[in-house]
Coordinates of C-alpha atoms in Angstrom, one line a residue:
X1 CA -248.0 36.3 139.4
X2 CA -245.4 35.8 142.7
X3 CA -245.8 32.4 144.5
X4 CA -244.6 32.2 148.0
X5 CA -241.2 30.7 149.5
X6 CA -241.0 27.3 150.0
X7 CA -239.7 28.2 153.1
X8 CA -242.5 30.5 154.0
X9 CA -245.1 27.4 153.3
X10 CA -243.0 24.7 155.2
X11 CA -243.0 27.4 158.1
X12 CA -246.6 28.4 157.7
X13 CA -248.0 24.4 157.9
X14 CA -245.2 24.0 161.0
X15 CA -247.2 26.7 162.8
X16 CA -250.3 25.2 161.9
X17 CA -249.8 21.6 162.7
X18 CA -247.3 21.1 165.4
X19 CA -248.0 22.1 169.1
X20 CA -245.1 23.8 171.8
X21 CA -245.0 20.7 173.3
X22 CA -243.6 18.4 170.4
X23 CA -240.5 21.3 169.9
X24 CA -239.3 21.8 173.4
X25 CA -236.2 20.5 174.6
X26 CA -235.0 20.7 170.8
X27 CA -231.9 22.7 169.1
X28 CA -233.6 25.0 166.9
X29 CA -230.7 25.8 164.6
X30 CA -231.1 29.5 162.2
X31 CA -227.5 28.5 160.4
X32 CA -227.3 29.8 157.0
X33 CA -225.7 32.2 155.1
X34 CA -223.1 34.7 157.2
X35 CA -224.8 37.0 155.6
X36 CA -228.5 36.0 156.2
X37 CA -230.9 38.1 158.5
X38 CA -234.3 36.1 160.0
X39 CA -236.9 37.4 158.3
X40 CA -240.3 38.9 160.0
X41 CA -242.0 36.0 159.0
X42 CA -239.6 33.3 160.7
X43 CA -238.9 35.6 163.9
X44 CA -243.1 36.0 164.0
X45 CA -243.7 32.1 163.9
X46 CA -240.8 31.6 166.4
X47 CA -242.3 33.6 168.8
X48 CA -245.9 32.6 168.9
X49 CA -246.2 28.8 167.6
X50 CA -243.1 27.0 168.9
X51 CA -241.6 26.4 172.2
X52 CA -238.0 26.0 171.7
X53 CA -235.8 25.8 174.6
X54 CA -232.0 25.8 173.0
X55 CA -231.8 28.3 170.0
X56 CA -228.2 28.6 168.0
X57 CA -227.5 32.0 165.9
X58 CA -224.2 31.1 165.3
X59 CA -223.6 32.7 161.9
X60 CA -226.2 35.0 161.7
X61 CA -226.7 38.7 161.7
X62 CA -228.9 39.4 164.3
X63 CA -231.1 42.2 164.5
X64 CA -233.2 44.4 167.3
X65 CA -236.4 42.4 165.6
X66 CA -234.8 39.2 167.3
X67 CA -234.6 40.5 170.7
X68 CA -238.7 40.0 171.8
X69 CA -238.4 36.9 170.2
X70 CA -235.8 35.5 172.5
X71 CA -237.5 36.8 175.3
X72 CA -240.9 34.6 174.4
X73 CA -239.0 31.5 174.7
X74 CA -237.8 29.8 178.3
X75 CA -234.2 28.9 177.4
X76 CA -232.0 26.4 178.5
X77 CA -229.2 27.1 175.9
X78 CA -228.6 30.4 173.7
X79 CA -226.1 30.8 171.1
X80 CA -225.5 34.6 169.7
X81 CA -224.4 35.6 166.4
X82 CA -223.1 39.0 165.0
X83 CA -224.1 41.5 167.0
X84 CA -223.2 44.8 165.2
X85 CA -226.6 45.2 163.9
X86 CA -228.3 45.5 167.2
X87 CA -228.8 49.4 166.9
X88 CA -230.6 49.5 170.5
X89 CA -227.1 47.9 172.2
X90 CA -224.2 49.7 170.4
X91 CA -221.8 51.7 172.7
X92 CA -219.1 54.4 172.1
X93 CA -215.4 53.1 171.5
X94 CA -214.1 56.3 173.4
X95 CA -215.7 55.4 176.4
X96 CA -213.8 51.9 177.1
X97 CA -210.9 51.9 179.8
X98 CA -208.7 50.2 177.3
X99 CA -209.4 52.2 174.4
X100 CA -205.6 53.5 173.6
X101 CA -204.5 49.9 174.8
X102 CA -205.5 48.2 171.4
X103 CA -204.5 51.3 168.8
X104 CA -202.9 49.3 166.2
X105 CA -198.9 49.5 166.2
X106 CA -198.0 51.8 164.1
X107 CA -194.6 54.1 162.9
X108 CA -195.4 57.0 164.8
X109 CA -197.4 59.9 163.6
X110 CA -200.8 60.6 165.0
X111 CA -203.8 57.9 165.0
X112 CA -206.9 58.7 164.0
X113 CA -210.4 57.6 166.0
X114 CA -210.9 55.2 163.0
X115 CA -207.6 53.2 163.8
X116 CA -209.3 52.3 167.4
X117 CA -212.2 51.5 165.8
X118 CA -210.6 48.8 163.9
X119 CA -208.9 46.7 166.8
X120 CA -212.0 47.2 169.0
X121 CA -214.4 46.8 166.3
X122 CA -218.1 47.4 168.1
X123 CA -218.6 47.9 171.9
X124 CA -221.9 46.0 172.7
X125 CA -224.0 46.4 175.8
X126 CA -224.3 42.9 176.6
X127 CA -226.1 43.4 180.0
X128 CA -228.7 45.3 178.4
X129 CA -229.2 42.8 175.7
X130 CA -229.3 40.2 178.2
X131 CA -232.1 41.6 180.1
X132 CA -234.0 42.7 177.3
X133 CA -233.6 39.1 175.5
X134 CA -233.9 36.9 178.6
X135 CA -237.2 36.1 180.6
X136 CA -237.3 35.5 184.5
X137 CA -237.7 31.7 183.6
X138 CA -234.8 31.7 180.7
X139 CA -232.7 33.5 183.7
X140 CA -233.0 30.9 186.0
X141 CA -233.2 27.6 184.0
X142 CA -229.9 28.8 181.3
X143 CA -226.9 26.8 181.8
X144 CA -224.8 27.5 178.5
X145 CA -224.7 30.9 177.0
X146 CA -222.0 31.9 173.9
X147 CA -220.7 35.1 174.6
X148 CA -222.5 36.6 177.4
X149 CA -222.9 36.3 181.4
X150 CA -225.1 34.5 183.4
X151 CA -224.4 33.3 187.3
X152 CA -225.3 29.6 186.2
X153 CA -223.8 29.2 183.3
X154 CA -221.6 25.6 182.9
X155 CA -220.0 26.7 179.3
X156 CA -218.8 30.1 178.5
X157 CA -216.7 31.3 175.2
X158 CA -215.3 34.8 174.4
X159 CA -213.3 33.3 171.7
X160 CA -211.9 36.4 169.3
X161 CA -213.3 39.1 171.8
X162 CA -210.9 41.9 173.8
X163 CA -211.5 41.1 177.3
X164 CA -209.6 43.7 180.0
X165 CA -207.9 42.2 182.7
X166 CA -210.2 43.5 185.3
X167 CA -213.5 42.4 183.3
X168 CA -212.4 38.8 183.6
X169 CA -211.3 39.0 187.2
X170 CA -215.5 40.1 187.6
X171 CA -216.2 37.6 185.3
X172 CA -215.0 34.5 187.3
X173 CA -216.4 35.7 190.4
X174 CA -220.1 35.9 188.2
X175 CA -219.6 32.3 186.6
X176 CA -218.7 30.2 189.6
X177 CA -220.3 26.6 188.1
X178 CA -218.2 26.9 184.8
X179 CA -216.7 23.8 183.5
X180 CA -216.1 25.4 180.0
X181 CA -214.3 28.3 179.2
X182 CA -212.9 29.4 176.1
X183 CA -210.7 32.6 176.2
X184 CA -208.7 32.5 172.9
X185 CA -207.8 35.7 171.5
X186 CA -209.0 37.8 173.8
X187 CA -205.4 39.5 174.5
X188 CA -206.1 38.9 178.6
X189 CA -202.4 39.5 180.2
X190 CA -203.3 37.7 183.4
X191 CA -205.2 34.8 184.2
X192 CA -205.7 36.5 187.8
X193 CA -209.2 35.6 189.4
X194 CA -209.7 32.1 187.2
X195 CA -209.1 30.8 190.5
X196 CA -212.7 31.3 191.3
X197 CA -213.8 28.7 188.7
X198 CA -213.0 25.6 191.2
X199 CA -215.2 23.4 188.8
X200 CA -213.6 24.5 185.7
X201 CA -212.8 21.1 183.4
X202 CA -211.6 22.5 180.0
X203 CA -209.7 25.9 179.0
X204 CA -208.6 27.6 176.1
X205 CA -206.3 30.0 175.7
X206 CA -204.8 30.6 172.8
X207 CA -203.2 33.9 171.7
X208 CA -203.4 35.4 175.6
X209 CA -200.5 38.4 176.1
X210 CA -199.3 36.8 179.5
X211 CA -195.6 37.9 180.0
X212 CA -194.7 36.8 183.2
X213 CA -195.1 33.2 185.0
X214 CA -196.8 35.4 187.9
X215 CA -199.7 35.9 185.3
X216 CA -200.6 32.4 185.0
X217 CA -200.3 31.4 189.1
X218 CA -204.0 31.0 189.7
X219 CA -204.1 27.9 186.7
X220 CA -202.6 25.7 189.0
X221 CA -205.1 26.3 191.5
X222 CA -207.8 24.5 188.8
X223 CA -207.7 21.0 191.0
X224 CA -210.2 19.5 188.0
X225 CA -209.0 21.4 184.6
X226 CA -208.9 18.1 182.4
X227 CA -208.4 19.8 179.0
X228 CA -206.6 22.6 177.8
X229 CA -205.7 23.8 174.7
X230 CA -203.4 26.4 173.0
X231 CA -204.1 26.2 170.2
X232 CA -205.0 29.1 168.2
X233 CA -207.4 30.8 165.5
X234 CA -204.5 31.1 162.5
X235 CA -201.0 29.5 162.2
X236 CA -200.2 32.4 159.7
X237 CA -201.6 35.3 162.3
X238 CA -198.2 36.6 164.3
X239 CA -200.4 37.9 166.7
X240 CA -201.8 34.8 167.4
X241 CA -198.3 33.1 167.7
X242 CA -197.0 35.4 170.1
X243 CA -199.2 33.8 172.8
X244 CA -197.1 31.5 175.7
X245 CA -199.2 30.3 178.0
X246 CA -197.2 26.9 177.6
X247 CA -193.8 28.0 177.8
X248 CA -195.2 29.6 181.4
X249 CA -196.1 26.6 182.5
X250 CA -192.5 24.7 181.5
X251 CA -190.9 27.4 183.7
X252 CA -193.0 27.2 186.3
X253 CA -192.7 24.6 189.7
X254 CA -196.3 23.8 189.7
X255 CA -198.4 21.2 188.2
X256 CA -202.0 20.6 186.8
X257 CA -202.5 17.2 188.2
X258 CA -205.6 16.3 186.4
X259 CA -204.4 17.4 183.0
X260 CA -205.7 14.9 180.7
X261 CA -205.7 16.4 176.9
X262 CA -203.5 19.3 176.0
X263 CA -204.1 20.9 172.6
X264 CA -200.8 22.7 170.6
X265 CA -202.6 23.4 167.0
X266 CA -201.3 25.7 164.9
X267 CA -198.5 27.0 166.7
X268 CA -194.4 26.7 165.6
X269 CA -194.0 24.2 168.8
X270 CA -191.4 21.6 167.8
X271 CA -190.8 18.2 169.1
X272 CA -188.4 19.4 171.7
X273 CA -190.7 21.2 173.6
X274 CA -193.4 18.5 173.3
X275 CA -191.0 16.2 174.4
X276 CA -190.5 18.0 177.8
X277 CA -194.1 19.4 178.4
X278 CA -194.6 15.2 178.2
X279 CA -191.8 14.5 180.6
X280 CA -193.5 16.6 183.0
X281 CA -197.1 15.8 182.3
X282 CA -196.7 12.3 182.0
X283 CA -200.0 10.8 183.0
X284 CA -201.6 12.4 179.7
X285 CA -204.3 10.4 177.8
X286 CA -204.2 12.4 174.4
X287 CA -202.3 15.5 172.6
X288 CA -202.8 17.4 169.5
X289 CA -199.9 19.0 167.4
X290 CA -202.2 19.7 164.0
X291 CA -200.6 21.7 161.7
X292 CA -197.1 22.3 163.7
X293 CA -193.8 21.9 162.9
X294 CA -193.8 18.4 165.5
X295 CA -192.6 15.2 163.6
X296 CA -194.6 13.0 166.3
X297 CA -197.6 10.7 164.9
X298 CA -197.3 8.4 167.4
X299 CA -196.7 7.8 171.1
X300 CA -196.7 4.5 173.1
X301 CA -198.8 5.8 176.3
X302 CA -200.8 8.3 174.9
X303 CA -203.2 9.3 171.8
X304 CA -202.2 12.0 168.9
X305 CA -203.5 14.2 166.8
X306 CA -202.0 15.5 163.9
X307 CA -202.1 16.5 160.6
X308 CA -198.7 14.9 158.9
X309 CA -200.5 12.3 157.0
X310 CA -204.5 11.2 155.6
X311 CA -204.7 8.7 158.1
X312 CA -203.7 11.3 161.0
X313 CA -206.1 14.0 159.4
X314 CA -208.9 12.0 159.7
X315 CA -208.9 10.9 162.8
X316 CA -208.0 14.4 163.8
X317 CA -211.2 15.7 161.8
X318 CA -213.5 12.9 163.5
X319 CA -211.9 14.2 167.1
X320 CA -212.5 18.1 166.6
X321 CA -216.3 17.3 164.5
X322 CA -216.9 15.8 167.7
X323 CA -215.8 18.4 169.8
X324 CA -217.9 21.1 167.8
X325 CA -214.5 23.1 166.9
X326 CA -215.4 25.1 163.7
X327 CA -211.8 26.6 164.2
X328 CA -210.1 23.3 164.5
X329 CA -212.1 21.7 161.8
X330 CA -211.5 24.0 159.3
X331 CA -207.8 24.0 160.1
X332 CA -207.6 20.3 159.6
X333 CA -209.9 20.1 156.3
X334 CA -207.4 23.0 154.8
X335 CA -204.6 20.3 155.6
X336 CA -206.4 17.3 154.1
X337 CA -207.5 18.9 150.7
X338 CA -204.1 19.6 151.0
X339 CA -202.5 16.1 151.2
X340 CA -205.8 14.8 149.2
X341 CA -204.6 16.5 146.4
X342 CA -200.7 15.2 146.1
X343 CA -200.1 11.8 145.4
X344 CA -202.3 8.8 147.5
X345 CA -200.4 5.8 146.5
X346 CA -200.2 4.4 150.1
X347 CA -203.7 5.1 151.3
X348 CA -206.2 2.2 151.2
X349 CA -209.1 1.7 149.9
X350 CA -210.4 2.0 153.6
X351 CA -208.5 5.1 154.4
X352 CA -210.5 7.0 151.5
X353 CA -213.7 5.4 153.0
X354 CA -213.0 6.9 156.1
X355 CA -212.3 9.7 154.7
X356 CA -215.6 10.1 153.3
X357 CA -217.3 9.9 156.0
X358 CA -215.6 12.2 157.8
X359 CA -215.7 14.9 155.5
X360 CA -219.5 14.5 155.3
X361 CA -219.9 14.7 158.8
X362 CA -218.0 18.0 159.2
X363 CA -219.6 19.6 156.4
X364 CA -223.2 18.9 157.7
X365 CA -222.3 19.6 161.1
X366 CA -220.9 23.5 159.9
X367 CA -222.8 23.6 156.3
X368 CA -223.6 27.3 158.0
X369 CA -219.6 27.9 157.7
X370 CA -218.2 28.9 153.9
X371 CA -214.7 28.2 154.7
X372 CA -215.4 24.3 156.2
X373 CA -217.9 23.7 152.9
X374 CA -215.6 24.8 150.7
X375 CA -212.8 22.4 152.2
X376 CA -215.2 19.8 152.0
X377 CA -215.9 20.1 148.2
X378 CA -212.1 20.5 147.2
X379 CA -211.9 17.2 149.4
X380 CA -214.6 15.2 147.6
X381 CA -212.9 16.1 144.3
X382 CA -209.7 15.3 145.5
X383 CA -210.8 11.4 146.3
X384 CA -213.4 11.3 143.4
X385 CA -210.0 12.0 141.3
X386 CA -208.0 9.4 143.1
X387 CA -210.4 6.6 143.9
X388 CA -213.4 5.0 141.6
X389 CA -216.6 5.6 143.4
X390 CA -217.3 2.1 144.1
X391 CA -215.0 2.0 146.7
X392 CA -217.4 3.9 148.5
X393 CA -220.3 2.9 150.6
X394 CA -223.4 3.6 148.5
X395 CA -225.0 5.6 151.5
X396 CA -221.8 7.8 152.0
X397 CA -222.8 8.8 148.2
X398 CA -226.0 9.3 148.6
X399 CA -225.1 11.3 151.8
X400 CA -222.2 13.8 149.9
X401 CA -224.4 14.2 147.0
X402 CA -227.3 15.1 149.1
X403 CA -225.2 18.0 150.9
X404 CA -223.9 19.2 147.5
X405 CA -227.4 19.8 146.5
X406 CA -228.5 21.4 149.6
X407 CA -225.8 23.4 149.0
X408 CA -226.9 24.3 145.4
X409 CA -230.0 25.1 146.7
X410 CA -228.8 27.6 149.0
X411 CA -226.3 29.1 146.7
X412 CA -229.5 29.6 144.2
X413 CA -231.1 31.6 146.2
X414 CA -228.3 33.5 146.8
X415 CA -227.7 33.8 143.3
X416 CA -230.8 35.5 142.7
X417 CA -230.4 38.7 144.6
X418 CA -226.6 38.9 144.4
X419 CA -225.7 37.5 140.5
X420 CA -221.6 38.1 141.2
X421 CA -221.9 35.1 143.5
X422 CA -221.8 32.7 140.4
X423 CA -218.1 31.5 141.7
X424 CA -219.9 29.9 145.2
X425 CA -222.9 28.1 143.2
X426 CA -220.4 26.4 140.8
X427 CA -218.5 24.6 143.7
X428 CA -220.6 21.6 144.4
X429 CA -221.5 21.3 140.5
X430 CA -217.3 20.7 140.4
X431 CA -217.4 17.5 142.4
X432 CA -221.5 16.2 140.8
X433 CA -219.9 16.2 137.2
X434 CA -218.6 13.1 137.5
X435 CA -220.4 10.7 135.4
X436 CA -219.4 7.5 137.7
X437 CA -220.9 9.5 140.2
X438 CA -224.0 9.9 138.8
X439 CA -224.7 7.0 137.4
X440 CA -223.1 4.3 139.4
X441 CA -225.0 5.4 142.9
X442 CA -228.1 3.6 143.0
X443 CA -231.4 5.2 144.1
X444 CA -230.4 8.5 142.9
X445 CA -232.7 11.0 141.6
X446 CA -231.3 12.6 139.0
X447 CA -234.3 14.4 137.7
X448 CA -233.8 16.4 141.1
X449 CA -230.7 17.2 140.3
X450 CA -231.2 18.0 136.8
X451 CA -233.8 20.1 137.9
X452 CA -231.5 22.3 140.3
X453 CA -229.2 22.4 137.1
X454 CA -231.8 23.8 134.9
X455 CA -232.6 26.1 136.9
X456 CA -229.2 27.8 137.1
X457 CA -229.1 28.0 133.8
X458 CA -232.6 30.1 133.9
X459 CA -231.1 32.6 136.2
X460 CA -227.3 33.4 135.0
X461 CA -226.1 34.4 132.1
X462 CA -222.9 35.7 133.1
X463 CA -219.7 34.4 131.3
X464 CA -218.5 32.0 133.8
X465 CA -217.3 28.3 134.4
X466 CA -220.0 25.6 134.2
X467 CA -219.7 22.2 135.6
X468 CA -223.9 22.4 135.8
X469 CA -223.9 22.0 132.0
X470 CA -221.5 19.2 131.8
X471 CA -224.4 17.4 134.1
X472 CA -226.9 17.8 132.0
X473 CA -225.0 16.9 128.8
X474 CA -224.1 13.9 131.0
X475 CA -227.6 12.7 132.0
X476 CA -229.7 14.4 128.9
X477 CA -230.4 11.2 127.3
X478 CA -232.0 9.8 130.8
X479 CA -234.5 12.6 131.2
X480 CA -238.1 13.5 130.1
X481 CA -238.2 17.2 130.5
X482 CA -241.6 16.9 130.2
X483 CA -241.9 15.4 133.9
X484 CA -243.7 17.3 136.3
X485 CA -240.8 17.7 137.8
X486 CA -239.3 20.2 135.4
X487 CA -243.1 22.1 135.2
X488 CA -241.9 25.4 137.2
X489 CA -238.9 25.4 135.2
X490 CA -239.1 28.7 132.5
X491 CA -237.8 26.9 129.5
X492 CA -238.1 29.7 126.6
X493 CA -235.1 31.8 129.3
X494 CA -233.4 28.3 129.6
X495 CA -233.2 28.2 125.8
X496 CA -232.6 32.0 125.4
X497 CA -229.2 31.6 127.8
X498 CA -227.9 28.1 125.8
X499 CA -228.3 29.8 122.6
X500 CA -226.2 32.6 123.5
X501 CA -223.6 31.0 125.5
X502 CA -223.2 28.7 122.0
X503 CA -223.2 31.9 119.8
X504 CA -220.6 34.2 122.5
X505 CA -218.8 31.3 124.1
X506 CA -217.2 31.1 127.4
X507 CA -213.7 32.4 127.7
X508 CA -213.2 30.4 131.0
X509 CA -214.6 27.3 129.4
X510 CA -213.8 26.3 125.7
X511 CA -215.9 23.1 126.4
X512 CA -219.2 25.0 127.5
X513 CA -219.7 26.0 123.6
X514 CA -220.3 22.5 122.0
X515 CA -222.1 21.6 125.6
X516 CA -224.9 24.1 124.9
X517 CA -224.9 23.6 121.4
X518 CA -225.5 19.6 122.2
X519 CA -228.1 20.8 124.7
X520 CA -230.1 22.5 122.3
X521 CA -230.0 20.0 119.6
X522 CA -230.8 16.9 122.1
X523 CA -234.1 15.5 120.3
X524 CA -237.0 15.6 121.8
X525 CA -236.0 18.3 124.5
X526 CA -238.6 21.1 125.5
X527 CA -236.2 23.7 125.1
X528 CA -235.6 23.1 121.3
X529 CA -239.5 24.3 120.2

């Protein structure tokens, strides 16, 4: 007999209970798995029972099925995911202006179609989509679309896309309320026509292929740019590093004189050239140097960023989870784990509780990004090693736990259809076995979490790492598997996989052997009749 998804009831009595009214002016946010797809269901309940007027895809594969669905809202706000699904909107590579411009370099010899095909990677009719996905009333009333064109749009990014010279020139002249534009890595070799954004408040540009000082004239005429950043997608990507928009404006007589923020992460800038784009810019309230080769941590006039110590990585974290910058975050979490996992002797107890609550903040903010969770759980380890957890606020705790089991949850599911991913559902077991943890947080539930644990061991088998076992060897004694609780659990397959991992063993994991075998023997357990 097949039961339902939770997520299929929960969406079901949200359809049946809630009115349009109650959900507008709301973020609707569809972040999960990269590789997750709405289903029928979701897209069907969307589109006839709720009234959502700011809708978020990031992450998500969308599909022609979404299309209507967009349409039947009246959007103030539309964020797009991957678009290389949408079979309706895909164009030809050989029919773009710039299509020999981005052949990858190669040592002669001939290139084949294919080669293109990798630099450009799809050609999407976004005008089409946009007309097909937008009604009259989502025309007039959007003001911040990700990666597409609208006359009154405030915030635009093309971060990571090729954008032709001559597209952005007609691009400016379309967006002429912007105050957000973010144009890293989108190899432009001009900034001619940005002129045209007279509002324009922050700019990215990162990675651009500007040559000449001639290329970046117009900037100056941006009377209100505040903030603008160069930093860039990867400090190990020499095509990102070759961008130098900064060194452009060092040469250059002219002068932003509103700059307030300037952002240098991940490039090989050194203190020297900090140093004189300071001189020059000296009415600056904050700068960023994460992960460069710049010594500077702190400055007399003006806030810094930086990644050259726990202290400095926090803040940095709190400034860029704040600033919504998956890129940035991730960067700075990378650098953190980093220094988290070397020695910690001079950080205070109130350092690591900053820390904390930092690192939960990003992770819940991007729990839809692998890379940013993952940095998040090597991070928790790293100060669960280092500190005892009653240093820590009891509802910072109770707040990681809760995203590592959210996390588990997910990973499940996952697990289900695609059994190889066993690596990714063992990550936030790593940091819960930790019987301090467990059983010096008050008000936790750990038959929930020995519940999540049972049922990984229902549904792999596969000879692997697992930190879920040392869990439930840690709280066996505490539990009644006899709880309602445990009622949908399948017990006799929860048996059938101890037994054998205690008769085969565990190559990875010596430990998992007497583990299971104490499992199986724990008195009174379900599992053992």
């Amino acid at each position: 007999m097949s039961f339902p998804k939770l997520t299929e009831l929960a969406m079901n009595k949200i359809a049946e209970n809630i009115g349009g009214a109650e959900f507008c002016n709301k973020i609707f946010k569809m972040a999960g798995s990269i590789s997750s797809v709405p289903s029928e269901l979701l897209l069907n309940l969307l589109s006839h029972y709720l009234s959502v007027t700011e809708i978020n895809l990031t992450g998500i594969i969308m599909t022609d099925a979404i299309v209507p669905m967009l349409k039947s809202h009246n959007l103030k706000s539309l964020s797009t995911g991957y678009f290389f699904k949408l079979r309706e909107y895909n164009g030809y590579f050989d029919n773009r202006l710039d299509y020999e411009k981005y052949a990858p370099n190669g040592n002669g010899g001939y290139l084949a179609v294919s080669d293109h095909k990798k630099k450009i990677r799809h050609v999407i009719d976004i005008e089409q989509f946009l007309e097909d996905a937008l009604n009259e009333e989502s025309r007039k009333t959007l003001t911040h679309l990700d990666l597409n064109m609208l006359p009154s749009l405030t915030s635009l990014a093309l971060r990571q896309r090729i954008l032709p010279d001559f597209e952005f020139s007609n691009l400016c002249l379309s967006f002429p309320n912007l105050l957000k534009l973010d144009l890293t890595n989108t190899c432009l070799e001009t900034l001619h026509g940005i002129s045209a954004l007279a509002n324009l408040e922050t700019l990215r540009v990162g990675c651009l292929k500007i040559k000449k000082v001639g290329g970046i004239r117009q900037l100056f005429d941006l009377k209100k740019l505040q903030n603008l950043s160069f930093e860039i997608t990867s400090a190990e990507c020499d095509c990102c590093l070759s961008g130098n928009v900064h060194s452009l404006m060092l040469k250059s007589d002219r002068r932003l004189r509103s700059l307030e923020t300037v952002d240098f992460s991940n490039r090989r800038v050194e203190d020297a050239t900090i140093n004189r784009f300071l001189k020059i810019y000296g009415n600056l309230k904050s700068i960023s140097v994460c992960r460069t080769l710049v010594g500077m941590t702190a400055h007399p006039t003006i806030e810094v960023y930086h990644t050259r110590t726990i202290q400095g990585c926090v803040k940095s974290l709190k400034y860029y989870t704040e600033m919504e910058n998956p890129v940035m975050v991730d960067s700075v979490m990378d650098m953190l784990n980093d220094l988290l996992s070397r020695s910690t002797t001079r950080v205070t107890n109130r350092d690591f509780r900053d820390c904390l609550k930092a690192v939960n903040s990003a992770v819940e903010l991007f729990s839809w990004l692998k890379r940013v969770v993952r940095h998040g759980f090597y991070c928790y380890a790293d100060m669960l090693r280092a500190k005892d957890v009653s240093i820590f606020e009891v509802d910072d705790r109770i707040k990681m736990i809760q995203l590592l089991l959210t996390n588990s949850i997910q990973q499940t599911q996952l697990l289900k259809k695609f059994p190889a991913s066993i690596a990714d559902a063992m990550e936030p077991w790593k940091v819960l076995s930790n019987r301090n943890l467990l059983f010096r947080t008050p008000l936790l539930d750990l038959s929930r979490i020995a519940f999540l644990a049972f049922q990984l061991v229902e549904i792999s088998n596969s000879g692997y790492a697992r930190p879920h076992l040392s869990v439930l060897d840690m709280i066996k004694d505490v539990l009644d598997v006899n709880a309602l609780v445990f009622e949908s659990i399948d017990f006799k397959k929860v048996k059938e996989n101890l037994k054998n991992l205690k008769d085969t063993g565990d190559e990875f994991n010596p430990h998992v052997v007497p583990i299971a075998k104490r499992l199986l023997e724990r008195e009174g357990y379900q599992i053992t009749h």
